[in-house]
Amino acid sequence: IYRRDPNYWAANLPSRRGMFHFDRIVFKLYLDQYTKLEAFKAGNDDVDREYSATQWARKYVGKNFDNGLLKKETFPDGPAQMQSFMINTRKPEFQDRRVRHALALAFDYDWMNRMMFYGQYTRLNS
């Protein structure tokens, strides 16, 4: 638990105006993502971050979302997240560029994004 210091020296500086209005901030640590999600859905936490498109699309539902107590919102202007497949090119079967190119051609990104990730991802070209 972090508590606001009532004697904070910069509290009245113009650059600090409108900031740091919390009296306390509590960080809760959960042993697994499912417990964390259920605690959030029950209204026990104020903020939750989700990195799984499947979880976001299918698990953030329930009475507290229906009655407006919880709101599901994205912030697209933040830092971009990335998920990817990595190929170990030290293995002989992946050292041939043509094999890696064939795997890329066989990978149906559009289908996977639509069927598995609920259309939430944007493909990078790199």
Coordinates of N, CA and C in Angstrom, one line a residue:
I1 N 0.9 -1.2 0.0 CA 0.0 0.0 0.0 C 0.9 1.2 0.0
Y2 N 0.6 2.1 -0.9 CA 1.3 3.4 -1.0 C 0.3 4.5 -0.5
R3 N 0.8 5.3 0.4 CA -0.1 6.4 0.9 C 0.5 7.8 0.5
R4 N -0.3 8.7 0.2 CA 0.1 10.1 -0.2 C 0.8 10.7 1.0
D5 N 1.9 11.4 0.8 CA 2.6 12.1 1.8 C 2.0 13.5 1.9
P6 N 1.3 13.8 3.1 CA 0.7 15.1 3.2 C 1.7 16.3 3.2
N7 N 2.9 16.0 3.4 CA 4.0 17.0 3.4 C 4.8 17.0 2.1
Y8 N 4.3 16.5 1.0 CA 5.0 16.4 -0.2 C 5.4 17.8 -0.7
W9 N 6.6 18.1 -0.9 CA 7.2 19.4 -1.1 C 6.7 20.0 -2.4
A10 N 6.3 19.2 -3.4 CA 5.9 19.8 -4.7 C 4.4 19.8 -5.0
A11 N 3.6 19.5 -3.9 CA 2.2 19.4 -4.1 C 1.5 20.6 -4.8
N12 N 2.0 21.8 -4.5 CA 1.4 23.0 -5.0 C 2.1 23.6 -6.2
L13 N 3.1 22.9 -6.8 CA 3.7 23.4 -8.0 C 2.7 23.4 -9.1
P14 N 2.8 24.4 -10.0 CA 1.9 24.4 -11.2 C 2.0 23.1 -12.0
S15 N 3.2 22.6 -12.1 CA 3.4 21.4 -13.0 C 2.8 20.1 -12.3
R16 N 2.4 20.2 -11.1 CA 1.8 19.1 -10.4 C 0.2 19.3 -10.2
R17 N -0.3 20.4 -10.6 CA -1.7 20.7 -10.5 C -2.5 19.6 -11.2
G18 N -3.5 19.1 -10.6 CA -4.4 18.1 -11.2 C -3.8 16.7 -11.2
M19 N -2.7 16.5 -10.5 CA -2.1 15.2 -10.5 C -2.1 14.6 -9.0
F20 N -1.9 13.3 -8.9 CA -1.7 12.7 -7.7 C -2.8 12.9 -6.6
H21 N -4.0 12.7 -7.0 CA -5.1 12.9 -6.1 C -5.5 11.7 -5.3
F22 N -4.8 10.7 -5.4 CA -5.1 9.4 -4.6 C -4.5 9.5 -3.2
D23 N -5.3 9.2 -2.3 CA -4.8 9.1 -0.9 C -4.0 7.8 -0.7
R24 N -4.4 6.8 -1.4 CA -3.6 5.5 -1.3 C -3.7 4.7 -2.6
I25 N -2.7 4.0 -2.9 CA -2.7 3.0 -4.0 C -2.4 1.7 -3.5
V26 N -3.2 0.7 -3.8 CA -3.0 -0.7 -3.3 C -2.7 -1.6 -4.5
F27 N -1.6 -2.3 -4.5 CA -1.2 -3.2 -5.5 C -1.5 -4.6 -5.0
K28 N -2.3 -5.4 -5.7 CA -2.6 -6.7 -5.3 C -1.9 -7.7 -6.3
L29 N -1.3 -8.7 -5.8 CA -0.7 -9.7 -6.6 C -1.5 -11.0 -6.5
Y30 N -1.7 -11.6 -7.7 CA -2.5 -12.8 -7.8 C -1.6 -13.9 -8.3
L31 N -1.8 -15.1 -7.8 CA -0.9 -16.2 -8.2 C -1.2 -16.7 -9.7
D32 N -2.4 -16.5 -10.2 CA -2.7 -16.9 -11.5 C -3.7 -15.9 -12.1
Q33 N -3.8 -15.9 -13.5 CA -4.6 -14.9 -14.2 C -6.1 -15.1 -14.0
Y34 N -6.5 -16.3 -13.7 CA -7.9 -16.6 -13.6 C -8.4 -16.0 -12.3
T35 N -7.7 -16.1 -11.2 CA -8.1 -15.5 -9.9 C -8.1 -14.0 -10.1
K36 N -7.1 -13.5 -10.8 CA -7.0 -12.0 -11.0 C -8.3 -11.5 -11.8
L37 N -8.6 -12.3 -12.8 CA -9.8 -11.9 -13.6 C -11.1 -12.0 -12.8
E38 N -11.3 -13.0 -12.0 CA -12.5 -13.2 -11.2 C -12.6 -12.1 -10.2
A39 N -11.4 -11.7 -9.6 CA -11.5 -10.7 -8.6 C -11.9 -9.4 -9.2
F40 N -11.4 -9.1 -10.4 CA -11.8 -7.9 -11.1 C -13.3 -7.9 -11.5
K41 N -13.7 -9.0 -12.0 CA -15.2 -9.1 -12.4 C -16.1 -9.0 -11.2
A42 N -15.6 -9.4 -10.0 CA -16.4 -9.3 -8.8 C -16.4 -7.8 -8.2
G43 N -15.6 -7.0 -8.8 CA -15.5 -5.6 -8.4 C -14.5 -5.3 -7.3
N44 N -13.6 -6.3 -7.1 CA -12.6 -6.1 -6.0 C -11.4 -5.3 -6.4
D45 N -11.2 -5.1 -7.7 CA -10.1 -4.3 -8.2 C -10.7 -3.2 -9.1
D46 N -9.9 -2.1 -9.2 CA -10.4 -0.9 -10.0 C -9.9 -1.0 -11.4
V47 N -8.8 -1.6 -11.7 CA -8.2 -1.7 -13.0 C -7.6 -3.1 -13.3
D48 N -7.8 -3.5 -14.5 CA -7.2 -4.8 -14.9 C -6.6 -4.6 -16.3
R49 N -5.5 -5.3 -16.6 CA -4.8 -5.2 -17.9 C -4.9 -6.6 -18.5
E50 N -5.3 -6.7 -19.7 CA -5.5 -8.0 -20.4 C -4.6 -8.1 -21.6
Y51 N -3.9 -9.2 -21.8 CA -3.0 -9.3 -23.0 C -3.5 -10.4 -23.9
S52 N -4.5 -11.1 -23.6 CA -5.0 -12.2 -24.4 C -6.3 -11.7 -25.1
A53 N -6.2 -11.8 -26.5 CA -7.4 -11.4 -27.3 C -8.6 -12.4 -26.9
T54 N -8.3 -13.6 -26.7 CA -9.4 -14.6 -26.4 C -10.0 -14.3 -25.1
Q55 N -9.2 -14.0 -24.1 CA -9.7 -13.6 -22.7 C -10.6 -12.4 -22.9
W56 N -10.0 -11.4 -23.6 CA -10.7 -10.1 -23.7 C -12.1 -10.3 -24.4
A57 N -12.2 -11.1 -25.4 CA -13.4 -11.2 -26.1 C -14.4 -12.1 -25.4
R58 N -14.0 -13.1 -24.7 CA -14.9 -14.1 -24.1 C -15.1 -14.0 -22.6
K59 N -14.2 -13.5 -21.8 CA -14.2 -13.6 -20.4 C -14.6 -12.3 -19.7
Y60 N -14.5 -11.2 -20.4 CA -14.9 -9.9 -19.7 C -16.4 -9.6 -19.9
V61 N -17.2 -10.5 -19.3 CA -18.6 -10.4 -19.4 C -19.2 -10.7 -18.0
G62 N -20.5 -10.4 -17.8 CA -21.1 -10.7 -16.5 C -21.9 -9.5 -16.0
K63 N -22.5 -9.7 -14.9 CA -23.5 -8.7 -14.4 C -22.9 -7.4 -14.1
N64 N -21.6 -7.3 -13.6 CA -21.0 -6.0 -13.4 C -20.7 -5.3 -14.6
F65 N -20.5 -6.0 -15.7 CA -20.4 -5.3 -17.0 C -21.7 -4.9 -17.5
D66 N -22.7 -5.7 -17.4 CA -24.1 -5.4 -17.8 C -24.7 -4.2 -17.1
N67 N -24.4 -4.1 -15.8 CA -25.0 -3.0 -15.0 C -24.2 -1.7 -15.0
G68 N -23.0 -1.8 -15.7 CA -22.2 -0.6 -15.8 C -21.2 -0.4 -14.7
L69 N -21.1 -1.3 -13.7 CA -20.1 -1.1 -12.7 C -18.7 -1.2 -13.2
L70 N -18.6 -2.2 -14.2 CA -17.3 -2.3 -14.9 C -17.4 -1.9 -16.3
K71 N -16.4 -1.4 -16.9 CA -16.4 -0.9 -18.2 C -15.2 -1.5 -19.0
K72 N -15.5 -2.1 -20.1 CA -14.5 -2.7 -21.0 C -14.0 -1.7 -22.0
E73 N -12.8 -1.3 -21.9 CA -12.3 -0.2 -22.8 C -10.9 -0.4 -23.2
T74 N -10.5 -0.1 -24.4 CA -9.1 -0.2 -24.9 C -8.6 1.2 -25.0
F75 N -7.2 1.3 -24.9 CA -6.5 2.5 -25.1 C -5.5 2.4 -26.2
P76 N -6.0 2.6 -27.5 CA -5.1 2.3 -28.6 C -3.9 3.2 -28.8
D77 N -3.8 4.3 -28.1 CA -2.7 5.2 -28.3 C -1.5 4.9 -27.4
G78 N -1.6 3.9 -26.6 CA -0.5 3.5 -25.8 C 0.6 2.7 -26.6
P79 N 1.6 2.3 -25.9 CA 2.6 1.5 -26.5 C 2.0 0.2 -27.2
A80 N 2.5 -0.1 -28.3 CA 2.0 -1.3 -29.0 C 2.5 -2.6 -28.4
Q81 N 1.7 -3.6 -28.3 CA 2.1 -4.9 -27.8 C 2.3 -5.8 -29.0
M82 N 3.1 -6.8 -28.8 CA 3.3 -7.7 -29.9 C 3.3 -9.2 -29.5
Q83 N 2.7 -10.0 -30.3 CA 2.8 -11.5 -30.1 C 3.3 -12.0 -31.3
S84 N 4.2 -13.0 -31.2 CA 4.8 -13.6 -32.4 C 5.2 -15.0 -32.2
F85 N 5.5 -15.6 -33.4 CA 6.1 -17.0 -33.4 C 7.6 -16.7 -33.7
M86 N 8.5 -17.4 -33.0 CA 9.9 -17.3 -33.3 C 10.4 -18.7 -33.8
I87 N 11.3 -18.6 -34.7 CA 11.9 -19.9 -35.3 C 13.3 -19.9 -34.9
N88 N 13.7 -21.0 -34.3 CA 15.1 -21.2 -33.9 C 15.9 -21.6 -35.1
T89 N 16.6 -20.6 -35.7 CA 17.4 -20.9 -36.9 C 18.7 -21.6 -36.7
R90 N 19.0 -21.9 -35.4 CA 20.1 -22.8 -35.2 C 19.8 -24.2 -35.5
K91 N 18.5 -24.6 -35.5 CA 18.2 -26.0 -35.9 C 18.4 -26.1 -37.4
P92 N 18.9 -27.2 -37.8 CA 19.2 -27.4 -39.3 C 18.0 -27.2 -40.2
E93 N 16.9 -27.7 -39.8 CA 15.7 -27.7 -40.6 C 15.2 -26.3 -40.9
F94 N 15.6 -25.3 -40.0 CA 15.1 -23.9 -40.2 C 16.2 -23.0 -40.8
Q95 N 17.3 -23.5 -41.1 CA 18.4 -22.7 -41.6 C 18.2 -22.3 -43.1
D96 N 17.5 -23.1 -43.7 CA 17.2 -22.9 -45.2 C 16.1 -21.8 -45.3
R97 N 16.4 -20.7 -45.9 CA 15.5 -19.5 -46.0 C 14.2 -19.9 -46.7
R98 N 14.3 -20.9 -47.7 CA 13.1 -21.3 -48.4 C 12.1 -22.0 -47.5
V99 N 12.6 -22.8 -46.5 CA 11.8 -23.4 -45.5 C 11.0 -22.4 -44.7
R100 N 11.7 -21.4 -44.2 CA 11.1 -20.3 -43.4 C 10.1 -19.6 -44.3
H101 N 10.4 -19.3 -45.5 CA 9.5 -18.6 -46.4 C 8.2 -19.5 -46.7
A102 N 8.4 -20.8 -46.8 CA 7.2 -21.7 -47.0 C 6.4 -21.7 -45.8
L103 N 6.9 -21.7 -44.6 CA 6.1 -21.6 -43.4 C 5.3 -20.3 -43.3
A104 N 6.0 -19.2 -43.7 CA 5.3 -17.9 -43.7 C 4.1 -18.0 -44.7
L105 N 4.3 -18.6 -45.8 CA 3.2 -18.7 -46.8 C 2.1 -19.6 -46.4
A106 N 2.4 -20.6 -45.6 CA 1.4 -21.6 -45.1 C 0.6 -21.0 -43.9
F107 N 1.2 -20.0 -43.3 CA 0.5 -19.4 -42.1 C -0.6 -18.5 -42.6
D108 N -1.8 -18.9 -42.2 CA -3.0 -18.2 -42.6 C -3.4 -17.2 -41.5
Y109 N -2.7 -16.0 -41.6 CA -2.9 -15.0 -40.6 C -4.4 -14.5 -40.5
D110 N -5.0 -14.3 -41.6 CA -6.3 -13.7 -41.7 C -7.3 -14.7 -41.0
W111 N -7.2 -16.0 -41.3 CA -8.1 -17.0 -40.7 C -7.8 -17.0 -39.2
M112 N -6.6 -17.1 -38.8 CA -6.2 -17.2 -37.4 C -6.7 -16.0 -36.6
N113 N -6.5 -14.8 -37.2 CA -7.0 -13.6 -36.5 C -8.5 -13.5 -36.4
R114 N -9.2 -14.0 -37.4 CA -10.6 -14.0 -37.3 C -11.2 -15.0 -36.4
M115 N -10.7 -16.3 -36.5 CA -11.2 -17.4 -35.8 C -10.7 -17.5 -34.3
M116 N -9.5 -17.2 -34.1 CA -8.9 -17.4 -32.8 C -8.7 -16.1 -32.0
F117 N -8.5 -15.0 -32.6 CA -8.2 -13.7 -31.9 C -9.3 -12.7 -32.1
Y118 N -10.5 -13.1 -32.6 CA -11.6 -12.2 -32.7 C -11.4 -10.9 -33.5
G119 N -10.5 -11.0 -34.5 CA -10.2 -9.9 -35.3 C -9.5 -8.7 -34.6
Q120 N -8.9 -8.9 -33.5 CA -8.4 -7.9 -32.7 C -6.9 -7.5 -33.0
Y121 N -6.3 -8.3 -33.8 CA -4.8 -8.0 -34.1 C -4.6 -7.4 -35.5
T122 N -3.5 -6.7 -35.6 CA -3.1 -6.1 -36.8 C -1.8 -6.7 -37.2
R123 N -1.6 -7.1 -38.4 CA -0.4 -7.8 -38.8 C 0.7 -6.7 -39.1
L124 N 1.9 -7.1 -38.6 CA 3.0 -6.2 -38.8 C 3.7 -6.7 -40.1
N125 N 4.3 -5.8 -40.7 CA 5.2 -6.1 -41.9 C 6.6 -5.7 -41.5
S126 N 7.4 -6.7 -41.2 CA 8.7 -6.5 -40.8 C 9.7 -7.6 -41.4

